[in-house]
Each structure stands twice: as structure tokens, then as C-alpha cells.
Amino acid sequence: MVGTDSKNLNTSVKFLKGIGEKRAERLQEAGVESIHDLLYYFPRRYLDRSHINKIKDLKESMTATVVGKVQSCGIKQGRRKRFVLVLFDGTGFLSGVWFHRAEYWNKVFEKGETIAFSGKVGYFGDYQMVHPEFDKLSDEGDSDFLNTGRIIPLYPSTEVLGKVGMDSRGFRRVIKAALKNYAQELCESLPREILRRQELIDLRQAIENVHFPKDKDLLRAARKRLKFDELFYLELILAYRKKSVAIKRKGIEFLKVGDRTKKLIKSLPFELTAAQKKVIREIRDDMKKDSPMNRLLQGDVGSGKTIVALICMMMSVENGYQGALMAPTEILAEQHYLTIHKFLEELGIKVVLLVGAQRKSERQEVLRCIKEGEAEIVVGTHALIQEGVEFKQLGLVVVDEQHRFGVMQRATLIEKGLTPDVLVMTATPIPRTLSLTLYGDLDFSIIDELPPGRKPIKTHWRSDKKRSEIYKFVKEKVEAGAQVYIVFPLIEESEKIDLKAAIENYENLKEGIFSNFSVGLLHGRMKSADKEEVMSQFKAGEIQILVSTTVIEVGVDVPNATIMVVENAERFGLPQMHQLRGRVGRGEKESYCFLIATYPISREAKTRLSTLAETNDGFKIAEVDLQIRGPGEFFGTRQHGLPELRIADIVKDTELLLKARDEAFDLARRNKQILNTENMPNRVQFFKNYRDKMELSRVG
């Protein structure tokens, strides 16, 4: 690195002229505590006022910037009291009108001042602008426009800061002062060869022009440089994690593929797909190494990730270690346990289940089996990471639907072993741009093929006015032997109301249109034994129609269930609806998914529903979801430690992200010292925080 930031940039903003104690407190609410923070508080958008218009050339409704002298100003009475200022530029007159706080504005302006106005032109007998943006050029000098006559930055969070009047005008004023006094303290942080290769301007020039661009070309260059910085340091931290873990931690070498693993594969009632075989080879090669495996397994709904995980856990067992699989819900954990137990029972492998709802005596016995190594494969929920759970020799950790766990939860399970291999699985496809930032330090395996015989699910979205037609179709299919899911929303913020509505709808359907059928109810508030009983009846065909909340979102596998009806579909997110739809289409029969929306619905909801109707491709669905919600909300920054990028956009800046990644990983390979935290520039404390969260996760 060429250098780091001067300590002067760490000076509190309260010492900057025009801020003071109260305004500094409000700035802190927006994350601005130091001069450095202020310089990195980037505009959210810009207005181009670089062209000065003559008043004689103005036309109604145009947006213009004019410069002239104040001919007159004062408060005018009428139907509404207002402050009016008349500007003359030698070619004509223009009025500025303020309807609010007339007495205040009457103190701001004086006759004879040179003023620049910017705004939309109206015509009411003469040309005027209502509440125009302005600069007093008499005070600041004609060459130093802040709010007019140039490309004008507009800053975020004015709502929070508005408590003390800190709007975009205020930001422009204090940032101008900060640049004047502290810009010379900005030291270049990227190696010169990277600046040259990527055609980037220097840091000081970028900071100055992102706030007060001299022209559009310099604004583009400034934003490119600062976007590259964010993406580069983020990827550098991922490179640091990937390399430092390989150096610091010696893992387990799983060298043996035993007879029981081979017997398991032969005993499967289906042929593994080519994609599954490829992924198993990738994981197998990783497990043989003496460094810990850290791999992300992606696979769409129904692609067969659980069987892949099971085969890998068998490899761990046959090398003398235990395997653990952590699932986000008891229903999913129980489903995995039953599946795994069924396949391994004849092979003499001891599989145990650990969930929160178990009786004390049962739990104590399970804990004993785990501690003494009698339990070779352990399946459970977050109960696996609680105090008192001790493994004899944990070798492989599998985390299913990993996005539902926080980094600390994953880390706690991994700490139950010395240096276990880690396989995290998700049925929520992750767009490439997001995976390079969220999981850029992990190796990837993707199952991009569904088992043979699976047919695409026919998906339709309809308004609630078509509900009777849909239920008539459902009735006909049930009479022909089909089984059906009918799902109602259960949102955390309105859980009690939603649960009551789901139960009431269950009663109505059971007593009404589906009175001739066996209708069951499933929701998260039920006791574990009751949920298991309902699911067992549904699998056995004793229940024909299962009314449920989203507890059946993942893991439930009933091949004869061929119809999914989602009520109030406008309230569901794209990934959730895709997961729900994945509960059907698991056999060879034609399957259907009906999304019933209650109008009116938003434009975003229409986009979500249309996307589901148009494609079954989980990766396409994930890309649309990322575009709708943005990277910060795709999984939730709280769980994943993904920093909210200040200026870069990983959806729109993919090309720059890939370049930044290449440079960061190349630098990490060539320069070992760069991986020392002391050599990370001071100014990227933002990314240090992210690094610390990655450090906690111990995944990667």
C-alpha cells in the first residue's frame, strides 16, 4: 500500500465550522462521526445545473438555472402570505416565491445581492420559481457555486438530520469546508500498478469530484474509482480469509471411502444424477486434503442435496469421525432424520435426533450417545449448539438452509469439533454477483440437474375472484387421487392474526367445499408430536388436503402431492414461493401451483407473481429477487455480516466487481504481508467490521 489515512481525518465532525454539538449528534445517527466519515458520506444522486440560462429564454415547465441581482424582495399579503424575491439578469425578470416561513426568508436576502436560482419555471403573469434552490454569489464568489450552476450532489438521510435542519444544502456546505481543510490528508491506498491497469483516478481527486464534480466525465471517473475501492477491499478480505484459514488451520484428511459408503450408494432406489456425482467428487477431493473443507452446495428445490450430504457424512463416519447436520426447523430436522435413518439402518450406523421439544430423559440419552461417540451421525436444530452438547470426534458439519442461521450459530456448531470440514447447503439459488461477495471465500458446488422423470410445475397466478374456479379444479383432482397443499401466510409482524385466519380458513374449507375429503391442519404452534402425526397421515394418504402455514416451506417430501395453492400470494417473497412450489412436482405426475392474490397488489408483487408463473429456474428467480430487493435485503445483513455498500451496487456493477476480485485475489497471492490486519488501510474500518464478522463465522 502507498499509505494510510492521517489521524487528522479521525477528528470529530463537531469541530468543523457549522456543525457544533447538536448537529454532530444527528450526524452520528447517519453514521457520520469523523471528518473521514463525512468525506465518505456520498451523494445519493445528482442534479445537472451546469448550464446557466438567460431569463429571456425561459419557458414554462422547463428546469433552469439563472443568475441575477435582487431587484426587490419582501413579504406579500393575500390569500396566502408569501415571500417574493425579484431577480434581474439584464435580459428579464424572474420571481422566486416561498409560501412557508416568509418571515425567515425575509431575513435571508437583501436587495442588490447576486443570486443563482435553480428550479422548475412556472408562469403566472410573469415567470417564477417556487421554493427554488439558490446560492448567494456575492458572499461565496462567482466561481464557487455550491447549489446552482454546476452538477449538484443530493445527500441521503435528510429526514433523520432534518431535526436540526441538516439538508442537502447543509451537507454541501460542511463537506466543502471539510475538503478545503482536510483533502490534503487523503493518502492513496491502492498500489499504483492497480490504478494503472484499471484506469482509475487517484483517491483525492475521486473524493473531491464525487462531491463537487467539475464535469460529467470526472463524476463518472470518481464514482468508478470509489466503487472499485469498496469492491476491492471486500474481496481482499475474502482472499485474506481463504488464505489465512488454509495456513493457520490443519484439517482432517478423510482418506478412506469404505464398503458401507459404497453399499449406501448401491442401495439407493434411484440412480444418482450426473450433477450429484460431479459434486460428490468435488467434495471428496476437498475432504482428502489436510486443510479444512469450506464448501457451499447449491441446488434447486428437489435436486437431491440431502443424499449428497448423507454420502459425505458416511465418508466421515468410515474415517472414524462423527457427522452433524443442522437444520433450521424441527419439521425439517425430523424429515432429515427419518430419511437418513431409513437409508442407514441396515448398514448399522447409529443416527440420533436432537431437537428442543424432546423429553428430558430422551434428550439425556441422546447427549450421552453423542459424547461417547456411539451416535455416528447427529441430526438436529439449533439444539445442537446449546451448552451440554459434546461430540467425541466431530469431523463433518453440514448446515442445511444455511441462510436461516446467523454466523455465530454456525460458528458455535463448528467449535464443537477441532477443525471439522464444513458443508453449507442452500436450496435458495444465489446469483453469482452476490455469491462473490457473501461467499467469495468458499468453494462452490452446484447441483444444476433435477432427477430424471421430473416434470416442470405448471404455475398460474390469479386474483381472488377466481378462487372458486381454482378450488373446483382442486376438487376434481383430489377425487382422481391427488393430494393438495393449501398454504396461508404467517408473517412474524402479524403472527397472531395470520394464525387465526389460517385456522378459520381450515374450518371453512373442511366444512364447506372440501367437506367430502379428509382435511388436515399444520402450523408451527402445534406440538412436535402433533406435527409429526399430521405429516405421517399426509404421507400415508390418510389426509388428502393439508391446510398449512409456511412450516412446509422446506424439506417436506410427499411424491403424491401434486397441487400447491398459495393464498394471499402477494404477501410472500419470491424465494419463499419458489420453495413452497417445490413441495409438489416431486414425482412423475403432472403438478400444479396456483398463486391466489388479493387485490389491490403492488407493482413489485405483480413482478414476483409473474416471474413464478414464467419460470421454474431457481437461478433466474434469484436474479429477479436480487433486482427487486437489492443485495442488502436478499438474505438479510443481520445474519450474514454483508456490508451495505456505500456507492457500489453488486447488481449493476458486476463487471467492476469481477475486476476488483481478480486484483484482490492476485495481490493476496503475491503479497503475504497484505493479509496482516495491520496493513489494511485505516480508512476501511467499514470493511474491518465485515472482516471481524467473517472471522467469527469460521466458515471459509
mmCIF file with all atom_site columns, N, CA and C in Angstrom, residues 488-503 525 549-550 568 570-572 576:
data_model
loop_
_atom_site.group_PDB
_atom_site.id
_atom_site.type_symbol
_atom_site.label_atom_id
_atom_site.label_alt_id
_atom_site.label_comp_id
_atom_site.label_asym_id
_atom_site.label_entity_id
_atom_site.label_seq_id
_atom_site.pdbx_PDB_ins_code
_atom_site.Cartn_x
_atom_site.Cartn_y
_atom_site.Cartn_z
_atom_site.occupancy
_atom_site.B_iso_or_equiv
_atom_site.pdbx_formal_charge
_atom_site.auth_seq_id
_atom_site.auth_comp_id
_atom_site.auth_asym_id
_atom_site.auth_atom_id
_atom_site.pdbx_PDB_model_num
ATOM 1  N N  . PHE A 1 488 ? -51.376 -20.766 3.784  1.00 0.00 ? 488 PHE A N  1
ATOM 2  C CA . PHE A 1 488 ? -51.742 -19.405 4.183  1.00 0.00 ? 488 PHE A CA 1
ATOM 3  C C  . PHE A 1 488 ? -50.522 -18.718 4.789  1.00 0.00 ? 488 PHE A C  1
ATOM 4  N N  . PRO A 1 489 ? -50.417 -17.399 4.647  1.00 0.00 ? 489 PRO A N  1
ATOM 5  C CA . PRO A 1 489 ? -49.239 -16.693 5.165  1.00 0.00 ? 489 PRO A CA 1
ATOM 6  C C  . PRO A 1 489 ? -49.213 -16.679 6.682  1.00 0.00 ? 489 PRO A C  1
ATOM 7  N N  . LEU A 1 490 ? -48.011 -16.640 7.215  1.00 0.00 ? 490 LEU A N  1
ATOM 8  C CA . LEU A 1 490 ? -47.830 -16.453 8.656  1.00 0.00 ? 490 LEU A CA 1
ATOM 9  C C  . LEU A 1 490 ? -46.604 -15.556 8.807  1.00 0.00 ? 490 LEU A C  1
ATOM 10 N N  . ILE A 1 491 ? -46.859 -14.261 8.876  1.00 0.00 ? 491 ILE A N  1
ATOM 11 C CA . ILE A 1 491 ? -45.792 -13.265 8.925  1.00 0.00 ? 491 ILE A CA 1
ATOM 12 C C  . ILE A 1 491 ? -45.548 -12.874 10.377 1.00 0.00 ? 491 ILE A C  1
ATOM 13 N N  . GLU A 1 492 ? -44.283 -12.739 10.733 1.00 0.00 ? 492 GLU A N  1
ATOM 14 C CA . GLU A 1 492 ? -43.906 -12.504 12.135 1.00 0.00 ? 492 GLU A CA 1
ATOM 15 C C  . GLU A 1 492 ? -44.625 -11.295 12.741 1.00 0.00 ? 492 GLU A C  1
ATOM 16 N N  . GLU A 1 493 ? -44.719 -10.194 11.949 1.00 0.00 ? 493 GLU A N  1
ATOM 17 C CA . GLU A 1 493 ? -45.305 -8.967  12.493 1.00 0.00 ? 493 GLU A CA 1
ATOM 18 C C  . GLU A 1 493 ? -46.793 -9.116  12.803 1.00 0.00 ? 493 GLU A C  1
ATOM 19 N N  . SER A 1 494 ? -47.462 -10.025 12.108 1.00 0.00 ? 494 SER A N  1
ATOM 20 C CA . SER A 1 494 ? -48.908 -10.194 12.316 1.00 0.00 ? 494 SER A CA 1
ATOM 21 C C  . SER A 1 494 ? -49.238 -11.657 12.594 1.00 0.00 ? 494 SER A C  1
ATOM 22 N N  . GLU A 1 495 ? -48.370 -12.315 13.349 1.00 0.00 ? 495 GLU A N  1
ATOM 23 C CA . GLU A 1 495 ? -48.462 -13.763 13.526 1.00 0.00 ? 495 GLU A CA 1
ATOM 24 C C  . GLU A 1 495 ? -49.786 -14.207 14.129 1.00 0.00 ? 495 GLU A C  1
ATOM 25 N N  . LYS A 1 496 ? -50.242 -13.533 15.195 1.00 0.00 ? 496 LYS A N  1
ATOM 26 C CA . LYS A 1 496 ? -51.485 -13.949 15.854 1.00 0.00 ? 496 LYS A CA 1
ATOM 27 C C  . LYS A 1 496 ? -52.676 -13.844 14.917 1.00 0.00 ? 496 LYS A C  1
ATOM 28 N N  . ILE A 1 497 ? -52.755 -12.736 14.196 1.00 0.00 ? 497 ILE A N  1
ATOM 29 C CA . ILE A 1 497 ? -53.872 -12.526 13.261 1.00 0.00 ? 497 ILE A CA 1
ATOM 30 C C  . ILE A 1 497 ? -53.810 -13.556 12.139 1.00 0.00 ? 497 ILE A C  1
ATOM 31 N N  . ASP A 1 498 ? -52.595 -13.769 11.598 1.00 0.00 ? 498 ASP A N  1
ATOM 32 C CA . ASP A 1 498 ? -52.431 -14.715 10.495 1.00 0.00 ? 498 ASP A CA 1
ATOM 33 C C  . ASP A 1 498 ? -52.787 -16.137 10.914 1.00 0.00 ? 498 ASP A C  1
ATOM 34 N N  . LEU A 1 499 ? -52.333 -16.530 12.113 1.00 0.00 ? 499 LEU A N  1
ATOM 35 C CA . LEU A 1 499 ? -52.609 -17.886 12.577 1.00 0.00 ? 499 LEU A CA 1
ATOM 36 C C  . LEU A 1 499 ? -54.113 -18.091 12.760 1.00 0.00 ? 499 LEU A C  1
ATOM 37 N N  . LYS A 1 500 ? -54.767 -17.096 13.322 1.00 0.00 ? 500 LYS A N  1
ATOM 38 C CA . LYS A 1 500 ? -56.220 -17.178 13.497 1.00 0.00 ? 500 LYS A CA 1
ATOM 39 C C  . LYS A 1 500 ? -56.917 -17.316 12.151 1.00 0.00 ? 500 LYS A C  1
ATOM 40 N N  . ALA A 1 501 ? -56.459 -16.526 11.146 1.00 0.00 ? 501 ALA A N  1
ATOM 41 C CA . ALA A 1 501 ? -57.056 -16.590 9.806  1.00 0.00 ? 501 ALA A CA 1
ATOM 42 C C  . ALA A 1 501 ? -56.838 -17.959 9.178  1.00 0.00 ? 501 ALA A C  1
ATOM 43 N N  . ALA A 1 502 ? -55.637 -18.529 9.361  1.00 0.00 ? 502 ALA A N  1
ATOM 44 C CA . ALA A 1 502 ? -55.339 -19.847 8.789  1.00 0.00 ? 502 ALA A CA 1
ATOM 45 C C  . ALA A 1 502 ? -56.246 -20.918 9.394  1.00 0.00 ? 502 ALA A C  1
ATOM 46 N N  . ILE A 1 503 ? -56.441 -20.862 10.720 1.00 0.00 ? 503 ILE A N  1
ATOM 47 C CA . ILE A 1 503 ? -57.294 -21.857 11.393 1.00 0.00 ? 503 ILE A CA 1
ATOM 48 C C  . ILE A 1 503 ? -58.746 -21.689 10.957 1.00 0.00 ? 503 ILE A C  1
ATOM 49 N N  . ARG A 1 525 ? -47.208 -23.586 15.706 1.00 0.00 ? 525 ARG A N  1
ATOM 50 C CA . ARG A 1 525 ? -47.531 -23.555 17.138 1.00 0.00 ? 525 ARG A CA 1
ATOM 51 C C  . ARG A 1 525 ? -47.940 -24.927 17.681 1.00 0.00 ? 525 ARG A C  1
ATOM 52 N N  . THR A 1 549 ? -49.471 -23.437 7.293  1.00 0.00 ? 549 THR A N  1
ATOM 53 C CA . THR A 1 549 ? -48.699 -22.194 7.181  1.00 0.00 ? 549 THR A CA 1
ATOM 54 C C  . THR A 1 549 ? -47.383 -22.579 6.501  1.00 0.00 ? 549 THR A C  1
ATOM 55 N N  . THR A 1 550 ? -46.410 -21.696 6.543  1.00 0.00 ? 550 THR A N  1
ATOM 56 C CA . THR A 1 550 ? -45.175 -21.944 5.784  1.00 0.00 ? 550 THR A CA 1
ATOM 57 C C  . THR A 1 550 ? -44.235 -22.944 6.440  1.00 0.00 ? 550 THR A C  1
ATOM 58 N N  . ASN A 1 568 ? -53.214 -15.500 -0.569 1.00 0.00 ? 568 ASN A N  1
ATOM 59 C CA . ASN A 1 568 ? -52.574 -14.203 -0.300 1.00 0.00 ? 568 ASN A CA 1
ATOM 60 C C  . ASN A 1 568 ? -51.125 -14.209 -0.791 1.00 0.00 ? 568 ASN A C  1
ATOM 61 N N  . GLU A 1 570 ? -49.563 -12.445 -2.719 1.00 0.00 ? 570 GLU A N  1
ATOM 62 C CA . GLU A 1 570 ? -48.894 -11.139 -2.827 1.00 0.00 ? 570 GLU A CA 1
ATOM 63 C C  . GLU A 1 570 ? -48.073 -10.822 -1.580 1.00 0.00 ? 570 GLU A C  1
ATOM 64 N N  . ARG A 1 571 ? -48.312 -11.536 -0.494 1.00 0.00 ? 571 ARG A N  1
ATOM 65 C CA . ARG A 1 571 ? -47.595 -11.274 0.758  1.00 0.00 ? 571 ARG A CA 1
ATOM 66 C C  . ARG A 1 571 ? -46.305 -12.084 0.890  1.00 0.00 ? 571 ARG A C  1
ATOM 67 N N  . PHE A 1 572 ? -46.070 -13.001 -0.033 1.00 0.00 ? 572 PHE A N  1
ATOM 68 C CA . PHE A 1 572 ? -44.894 -13.862 0.048  1.00 0.00 ? 572 PHE A CA 1
ATOM 69 C C  . PHE A 1 572 ? -43.754 -13.303 -0.807 1.00 0.00 ? 572 PHE A C  1
ATOM 70 N N  . GLN A 1 576 ? -39.495 -17.657 -1.096 1.00 0.00 ? 576 GLN A N  1
ATOM 71 C CA . GLN A 1 576 ? -40.429 -18.436 -0.277 1.00 0.00 ? 576 GLN A CA 1
ATOM 72 C C  . GLN A 1 576 ? -41.459 -19.129 -1.152 1.00 0.00 ? 576 GLN A C  1
#
